[in-house]
mmCIF file of C-alpha atoms in Angstrom:
data_model
loop_
_atom_site.group_PDB
_atom_site.id
_atom_site.type_symbol
_atom_site.label_atom_id
_atom_site.label_comp_id
_atom_site.label_asym_id
_atom_site.label_seq_id
_atom_site.Cartn_x
_atom_site.Cartn_y
_atom_site.Cartn_z
ATOM 1 C CA MET T 41 77.146 221.290 247.591
ATOM 2 C CA ARG T 42 73.847 221.970 248.922
ATOM 3 C CA ALA T 43 71.705 218.772 250.067
ATOM 4 C CA GLU T 44 68.866 219.818 247.376
ATOM 5 C CA ASP T 45 71.542 220.543 244.379
ATOM 6 C CA ARG T 46 72.979 216.921 245.205
ATOM 7 C CA ALA T 47 69.827 215.637 244.447
ATOM 8 C CA LEU T 48 69.282 217.264 241.832
ATOM 9 C CA VAL T 49 72.910 216.240 240.176
ATOM 10 C CA ASP T 50 71.826 212.627 240.965
ATOM 11 C CA ARG T 51 68.647 213.037 238.956
ATOM 12 C CA PHE T 52 70.680 214.187 235.803
ATOM 13 C CA ALA T 53 73.176 211.677 236.031
ATOM 14 C CA ASP T 54 70.626 208.901 236.242
ATOM 15 C CA ALA T 55 69.041 210.489 233.358
ATOM 16 C CA LEU T 56 72.175 210.356 231.049
ATOM 17 C CA ALA T 57 73.099 206.913 232.229
ATOM 18 C CA ALA T 58 69.170 205.665 231.455
ATOM 19 C CA GLU T 59 68.918 207.517 228.522
ATOM 20 C CA GLN T 60 71.649 207.565 226.519
ATOM 21 C CA GLY T 61 74.061 205.155 228.305
ATOM 22 C CA ALA T 62 76.676 207.424 229.597
ATOM 23 C CA ALA T 63 79.828 205.331 231.060
ATOM 24 C CA ARG T 64 80.685 205.824 234.292
ATOM 25 C CA ASN T 65 83.902 208.180 233.642
ATOM 26 C CA THR T 66 81.726 210.454 231.707
ATOM 27 C CA LEU T 67 79.422 210.195 234.663
ATOM 28 C CA LEU T 68 81.575 211.091 237.271
ATOM 29 C CA ALA T 69 83.225 213.951 234.928
ATOM 30 C CA TYR T 70 79.645 215.719 234.893
ATOM 31 C CA ARG T 71 79.074 215.449 238.908
ATOM 32 C CA SER T 72 83.104 216.959 239.338
ATOM 33 C CA ASP T 73 82.450 219.593 236.919
ATOM 34 C CA LEU T 74 78.832 220.972 238.684
ATOM 35 C CA ALA T 75 80.283 220.478 241.960
ATOM 36 C CA SER T 76 83.263 222.746 241.168
ATOM 37 C CA ALA T 77 80.494 225.437 240.127
ATOM 38 C CA ALA T 78 78.382 225.104 243.013
ATOM 39 C CA ASP T 79 81.427 225.679 245.047
ATOM 40 C CA VAL T 80 82.101 229.329 243.384
ATOM 41 C CA MET T 81 78.606 229.965 243.254
ATOM 42 C CA GLY T 82 77.042 229.144 246.471
ATOM 43 C CA VAL T 83 74.118 227.481 245.015
ATOM 44 C CA LEU T 84 73.592 225.513 241.724
ATOM 45 C CA GLY T 85 69.891 224.328 240.520
ATOM 46 C CA ASP T 86 68.318 227.688 241.240
ATOM 47 C CA ALA T 87 71.459 230.201 240.629
ATOM 48 C CA ARG T 88 70.628 233.201 239.290
ATOM 49 C CA ALA T 89 72.448 235.378 236.115
ATOM 50 C CA GLU T 90 74.495 237.436 239.011
ATOM 51 C CA GLU T 91 75.454 234.063 240.773
ATOM 52 C CA ILE T 92 76.674 232.463 237.726
ATOM 53 C CA GLY T 93 78.268 235.285 236.420
ATOM 54 C CA LYS T 94 80.879 234.750 239.605
ATOM 55 C CA LEU T 95 82.442 231.787 237.345
ATOM 56 C CA ALA T 96 84.314 234.210 234.775
ATOM 57 C CA GLY T 97 86.722 235.385 237.290
ATOM 58 C CA ALA T 98 86.588 232.634 239.372
ATOM 59 C CA TRP T 99 87.749 230.040 236.159
ATOM 60 C CA ALA T 100 89.878 232.923 234.024
ATOM 61 C CA GLU T 101 92.612 230.788 234.731
ATOM 62 C CA LEU T 102 91.921 227.482 233.498
ATOM 63 C CA SER T 103 92.841 226.171 230.242
ATOM 64 C CA PRO T 104 90.284 227.404 227.164
ATOM 65 C CA ALA T 105 89.730 223.499 226.744
ATOM 66 C CA THR T 106 88.720 223.001 230.550
ATOM 67 C CA LEU T 107 86.463 226.095 230.861
ATOM 68 C CA ALA T 108 84.697 224.835 227.706
ATOM 69 C CA ARG T 109 83.982 221.454 229.237
ATOM 70 C CA ARG T 110 82.957 223.069 232.416
ATOM 71 C CA SER T 111 80.301 225.476 230.616
ATOM 72 C CA ALA T 112 78.887 222.633 228.056
ATOM 73 C CA ALA T 113 77.997 220.485 231.537
ATOM 74 C CA LEU T 114 76.200 223.899 233.364
ATOM 75 C CA ARG T 115 74.411 223.919 229.836
ATOM 76 C CA ARG T 116 73.373 220.824 230.002
ATOM 77 C CA PHE T 117 72.506 220.902 233.483
ATOM 78 C CA TYR T 118 70.399 223.485 233.258
ATOM 79 C CA GLY T 119 68.426 222.123 229.794
ATOM 80 C CA PHE T 120 67.629 219.048 231.900
ATOM 81 C CA LEU T 121 66.036 221.440 234.712
ATOM 82 C CA VAL T 122 64.021 223.029 232.157
ATOM 83 C CA ASP T 123 63.215 219.875 230.511
ATOM 84 C CA GLU T 124 62.041 218.278 233.705
ATOM 85 C CA GLY T 125 59.768 221.411 234.526
ATOM 86 C CA LEU T 126 62.509 221.728 237.507
ATOM 87 C CA ARG T 127 62.919 225.155 236.597
ATOM 88 C CA ARG T 128 61.214 227.452 234.097
ATOM 89 C CA ASP T 129 63.710 229.603 233.336
ATOM 90 C CA ASP T 130 67.272 228.428 231.703
ATOM 91 C CA PRO T 131 70.220 230.428 232.842
ATOM 92 C CA SER T 132 73.065 229.018 230.678
ATOM 93 C CA GLY T 133 73.255 232.027 228.617
ATOM 94 C CA SER T 134 75.576 233.697 231.384
ATOM 95 C CA LEU T 135 78.631 230.736 230.974
ATOM 96 C CA PRO T 136 81.281 231.841 230.312
ATOM 97 C CA ARG T 137 82.129 230.606 226.478
ATOM 98 C CA PRO T 138 85.557 230.446 225.785
ATOM 99 C CA ARG T 139 86.667 230.279 221.793
ATOM 100 C CA THR T 140 88.413 227.245 221.775
ATOM 101 C CA VAL T 141 90.816 226.144 218.628
ATOM 102 C CA ARG T 142 91.311 222.308 218.149
ATOM 103 C CA PRO T 143 95.242 221.590 217.842
ATOM 104 C CA LEU T 144 96.138 220.265 215.045
ATOM 105 C CA PRO T 145 97.342 216.566 215.814
ATOM 106 C CA ARG T 146 101.334 215.660 216.121
ATOM 107 C CA ILE T 147 101.763 213.468 213.057
ATOM 108 C CA LEU T 148 104.900 211.396 212.105
ATOM 109 C CA GLU T 149 105.935 210.540 208.668
ATOM 110 C CA PRO T 150 105.793 207.612 207.122
ATOM 111 C CA SER T 151 109.676 206.961 206.915
ATOM 112 C CA GLU T 152 109.822 207.872 210.792
ATOM 113 C CA VAL T 153 106.765 204.964 211.242
ATOM 114 C CA ASP T 154 109.135 202.418 208.814
ATOM 115 C CA ALA T 155 112.078 203.268 211.176
ATOM 116 C CA MET T 156 110.079 202.411 214.725
ATOM 117 C CA PHE T 157 109.384 199.388 212.994
ATOM 118 C CA ALA T 158 112.662 198.573 211.531
ATOM 119 C CA GLU T 159 114.549 199.221 214.994
ATOM 120 C CA ALA T 160 111.329 197.087 216.538
ATOM 121 C CA GLU T 161 111.553 193.932 214.010
ATOM 122 C CA ALA T 162 115.305 193.760 214.234
ATOM 123 C CA ARG T 163 115.013 193.496 217.873
ATOM 124 C CA ALA T 164 112.322 191.089 217.950
ATOM 125 C CA ALA T 165 114.451 188.795 216.149
ATOM 126 C CA SER T 166 116.226 187.892 219.157
ATOM 127 C CA GLY T 167 113.522 186.077 220.445
ATOM 128 C CA GLU T 168 113.806 187.942 223.500
ATOM 129 C CA PRO T 169 109.725 188.026 225.174
ATOM 130 C CA LEU T 170 109.748 191.439 225.996
ATOM 131 C CA ARG T 171 111.231 192.723 222.472
ATOM 132 C CA LEU T 172 108.178 190.517 220.820
ATOM 133 C CA ARG T 173 105.511 192.212 222.829
ATOM 134 C CA ASN T 174 107.046 195.897 221.961
ATOM 135 C CA LEU T 175 106.701 194.865 218.746
ATOM 136 C CA ALA T 176 102.978 193.354 218.839
ATOM 137 C CA LEU T 177 102.272 196.914 220.687
ATOM 138 C CA LEU T 178 103.543 198.837 217.685
ATOM 139 C CA GLU T 179 101.644 196.902 215.333
ATOM 140 C CA LEU T 180 98.466 197.188 216.910
ATOM 141 C CA LEU T 181 99.306 201.081 217.595
ATOM 142 C CA TYR T 182 99.736 201.853 214.142
ATOM 143 C CA GLY T 183 98.285 199.002 212.337
ATOM 144 C CA SER T 184 95.131 199.303 214.178
ATOM 145 C CA GLY T 185 94.870 202.801 215.368
ATOM 146 C CA LEU T 186 93.836 201.340 218.864
ATOM 147 C CA ARG T 187 93.390 203.917 221.815
ATOM 148 C CA ALA T 188 95.759 203.214 224.422
ATOM 149 C CA THR T 189 93.244 201.720 227.018
ATOM 150 C CA GLU T 190 91.985 199.477 224.384
ATOM 151 C CA LEU T 191 95.361 198.236 223.364
ATOM 152 C CA VAL T 192 96.150 197.821 227.269
ATOM 153 C CA SER T 193 93.134 195.782 228.011
ATOM 154 C CA LEU T 194 93.130 193.316 225.360
ATOM 155 C CA PRO T 195 91.993 189.771 227.179
ATOM 156 C CA PHE T 196 94.671 187.470 226.357
ATOM 157 C CA ARG T 197 92.623 185.347 223.800
ATOM 158 C CA ALA T 198 92.273 188.987 221.657
ATOM 159 C CA LEU T 199 93.504 188.007 217.831
ATOM 160 C CA ALA T 200 93.257 183.910 218.701
ATOM 161 C CA ARG T 201 90.531 183.438 215.987
ATOM 162 C CA PRO T 202 91.555 184.078 212.394
ATOM 163 C CA GLU T 203 89.150 186.838 211.574
ATOM 164 C CA PRO T 204 90.686 190.190 209.945
ATOM 165 C CA PHE T 205 89.085 191.820 212.796
ATOM 166 C CA LEU T 206 88.294 192.380 216.470
ATOM 167 C CA ILE T 207 85.054 193.933 217.842
ATOM 168 C CA LEU T 208 86.046 196.205 221.106
ATOM 169 C CA ALA T 209 83.811 198.447 223.020
ATOM 170 C CA GLY T 210 85.503 201.841 222.733
ATOM 171 C CA LYS T 211 84.312 205.500 224.378
ATOM 172 C CA GLY T 212 80.867 205.301 225.744
ATOM 173 C CA GLY T 213 80.860 201.383 225.774
ATOM 174 C CA LYS T 214 80.106 201.719 221.819
ATOM 175 C CA GLU T 215 81.611 198.982 219.828
ATOM 176 C CA ARG T 216 83.059 199.207 216.381
ATOM 177 C CA LEU T 217 85.196 196.910 214.161
ATOM 178 C CA VAL T 218 89.048 197.279 214.311
ATOM 179 C CA PRO T 219 90.937 195.998 211.516
ATOM 180 C CA ILE T 220 93.645 193.136 211.914
ATOM 181 C CA SER T 221 96.423 192.998 209.952
ATOM 182 C CA ASP T 222 98.161 189.929 209.195
ATOM 183 C CA ARG T 223 101.515 191.519 210.327
ATOM 184 C CA ALA T 224 99.814 192.286 213.688
ATOM 185 C CA ARG T 225 98.327 188.704 213.758
ATOM 186 C CA THR T 226 101.804 187.326 213.598
ATOM 187 C CA ALA T 227 103.320 189.570 216.156
ATOM 188 C CA VAL T 228 100.887 189.060 218.874
ATOM 189 C CA ALA T 229 101.138 185.014 217.897
ATOM 190 C CA ARG T 230 104.631 185.182 218.513
ATOM 191 C CA TRP T 231 104.535 187.398 221.993
ATOM 192 C CA ARG T 232 102.008 184.970 222.987
ATOM 193 C CA GLU T 233 104.141 181.484 222.574
ATOM 194 C CA THR T 234 106.081 183.230 225.372
ATOM 195 C CA MET T 235 103.338 183.598 228.016
ATOM 196 C CA PRO T 236 101.572 181.145 230.552
ATOM 197 C CA LYS T 237 98.710 179.624 228.242
ATOM 198 C CA SER T 238 96.182 180.746 231.870
ATOM 199 C CA GLY T 239 96.611 184.549 231.612
ATOM 200 C CA THR T 240 94.327 187.282 232.075
ATOM 201 C CA TRP T 241 95.608 190.142 229.622
ATOM 202 C CA LEU T 242 97.415 189.732 226.355
ATOM 203 C CA PHE T 243 99.842 192.545 228.054
ATOM 204 C CA PRO T 244 100.172 191.801 231.877
ATOM 205 C CA GLY T 245 102.208 194.015 233.814
ATOM 206 C CA GLY T 246 101.998 193.739 238.078
ATOM 207 C CA LYS T 247 98.930 192.489 239.144
ATOM 208 C CA ALA T 248 96.456 193.182 235.971
ATOM 209 C CA HIS T 249 97.995 194.692 232.263
ATOM 210 C CA ILE T 250 100.477 197.458 231.722
ATOM 211 C CA SER T 251 99.189 200.688 232.217
ATOM 212 C CA ARG T 252 98.620 203.569 229.883
ATOM 213 C CA VAL T 253 101.712 205.215 231.333
ATOM 214 C CA ARG T 254 103.916 202.226 231.065
ATOM 215 C CA LEU T 255 102.931 202.049 227.433
ATOM 216 C CA PHE T 256 103.787 205.560 226.992
ATOM 217 C CA GLN T 257 106.941 205.177 228.159
ATOM 218 C CA LEU T 258 107.588 201.801 225.998
ATOM 219 C CA VAL T 259 106.136 204.071 222.341
ATOM 220 C CA ARG T 260 108.781 206.762 223.486
ATOM 221 C CA ALA T 261 111.912 204.471 224.739
ATOM 222 C CA MET T 262 111.068 202.493 220.849
ATOM 223 C CA ALA T 263 111.291 206.072 219.443
ATOM 224 C CA ALA T 264 114.367 206.754 220.866
ATOM 225 C CA GLU T 265 116.032 203.411 219.735
ATOM 226 C CA ALA T 266 115.136 204.405 215.734
ATOM 227 C CA GLY T 267 116.218 207.704 215.968
ATOM 228 C CA ILE T 268 113.374 209.563 216.669
ATOM 229 C CA ALA T 269 113.238 212.517 219.533
ATOM 230 C CA PRO T 270 111.139 210.510 222.177
ATOM 231 C CA GLU T 271 108.983 213.696 223.075
ATOM 232 C CA ARG T 272 107.332 213.673 219.336
ATOM 233 C CA VAL T 273 105.857 210.370 219.668
ATOM 234 C CA SER T 274 103.341 208.864 222.162
ATOM 235 C CA PRO T 275 100.442 205.765 221.454
ATOM 236 C CA HIS T 276 98.636 208.634 220.580
ATOM 237 C CA VAL T 277 100.449 210.051 218.127
ATOM 238 C CA LEU T 278 100.684 206.416 216.962
ATOM 239 C CA ARG T 279 97.096 206.447 216.035
ATOM 240 C CA HIS T 280 96.625 209.898 214.208
ATOM 241 C CA ALA T 281 99.547 208.066 212.245
ATOM 242 C CA PHE T 282 97.080 205.532 211.210
ATOM 243 C CA ALA T 283 94.685 207.706 210.613
ATOM 244 C CA THR T 284 96.677 210.327 208.885
ATOM 245 C CA HIS T 285 98.366 207.707 206.375
ATOM 246 C CA LEU T 286 95.822 206.074 205.663
ATOM 247 C CA LEU T 287 93.635 209.251 204.555
ATOM 248 C CA ALA T 288 96.897 210.346 202.476
ATOM 249 C CA ASN T 289 96.227 207.163 200.110
ATOM 250 C CA GLY T 290 92.909 207.308 199.903
ATOM 251 C CA ALA T 291 90.892 205.946 202.731
ATOM 252 C CA ASP T 292 87.289 207.412 202.845
ATOM 253 C CA LEU T 293 86.298 210.194 205.521
ATOM 254 C CA ARG T 294 83.233 208.324 206.889
ATOM 255 C CA VAL T 295 85.228 204.783 206.754
ATOM 256 C CA LEU T 296 88.189 206.694 208.844
ATOM 257 C CA GLN T 297 85.724 208.203 211.027
ATOM 258 C CA ALA T 298 84.164 204.396 211.668
ATOM 259 C CA LEU T 299 88.109 202.882 212.186
ATOM 260 C CA LEU T 300 88.288 204.970 214.897
ATOM 261 C CA GLY T 301 85.516 205.500 216.647
ATOM 262 C CA HIS T 302 84.210 209.015 216.569
ATOM 263 C CA ALA T 303 80.860 209.962 217.197
ATOM 264 C CA ASP T 304 80.949 212.790 215.050
ATOM 265 C CA ILE T 305 82.234 213.446 211.780
ATOM 266 C CA ALA T 306 83.950 216.904 212.775
ATOM 267 C CA THR T 307 86.400 214.992 215.047
ATOM 268 C CA THR T 308 87.671 212.696 212.089
ATOM 269 C CA GLN T 309 88.100 216.064 209.834
ATOM 270 C CA ILE T 310 90.668 217.666 211.721
ATOM 271 C CA TYR T 311 93.056 214.722 209.735
ATOM 272 C CA THR T 312 92.020 216.569 206.631
ATOM 273 C CA HIS T 313 94.895 219.323 207.173
ATOM 274 C CA VAL T 314 97.640 216.223 206.296
ATOM 275 C CA ASP T 315 97.397 215.902 202.993
ATOM 276 C CA ALA T 316 95.479 219.231 201.382
ATOM 277 C CA SER T 317 97.053 218.628 198.491
ATOM 278 C CA ARG T 318 95.562 215.236 197.529
ATOM 279 C CA LEU T 319 91.936 217.374 198.596
ATOM 280 C CA VAL T 320 92.395 219.410 195.730
ATOM 281 C CA GLU T 321 93.812 217.184 193.264
ATOM 282 C CA LEU T 322 90.923 214.899 194.204
ATOM 283 C CA VAL T 323 88.055 218.124 193.468
ATOM 284 C CA ASN T 324 90.107 219.001 190.294
ATOM 285 C CA ARG T 325 89.502 215.409 189.288
ATOM 286 C CA VAL T 326 86.213 214.126 189.761
ATOM 287 C CA HIS T 327 84.276 217.212 189.882
ATOM 288 C CA PRO T 328 81.779 217.904 187.006
ATOM 289 C CA LEU T 329 83.315 220.906 186.144
ATOM 290 C CA ALA T 330 87.120 218.861 185.665
ATOM 291 C CA ARG T 331 85.762 217.397 182.794
ATOM 292 C CA ARG T 332 84.230 220.178 181.009
#
């Protein structure tokens, strides 16, 4: 990347961090996408339409999601340059615009989740520390809808207080309330009793906390023990189950958005596919015309 382009990217990243509180990983992703575009075009800040047109061919083999993300990064970058008076025109109209279809989340039936809990509880009854840990992990994934990173990085004293919730810093450092059930609190307390009292992490592993990859492996192993195909289950699938089962049992979409930590309710609305019949019944029951 040319030195002048690198300077523009630095200004852009500084603005995102200062004005919008963009997280470090977000800034790194923007820098990576902009560097990829510069490698293709040869220029970045003062690129013209014909140079931007090179991206369509060079990025033809990218997945629609990756192409959409890179194009979005460039649109935001050029919008910043125009707003700052660093260029007069916005060339982003020449960017490739893939049509992306948001995939429906994989879900588990309540009976399958019940089977996982029954097996995990039976194995934890032995008092074996790692079995107590696995049950605590499962309770927090399904009972609270935690993201994998949020779960593995919980500090040792998490859930030590009696409040029925945690305050977590999720994506972008945004705080949200996470519900903690009595079941989860009990499971965590039983697991903590087996650990040294001077620990740093609630779920230690090696020199730090267990990794997201290790959590993924543990969840799949628990699924297999319950007779469920492991490839159908992951920490994120259990988060999806938390959301879909709440919605199916009458949870408000805005409440669900807050519990999941979604910035945009459009992200939460994907869960409405799981129980269309309930939504139709709701309209038939509460719409004014239904009472005529």
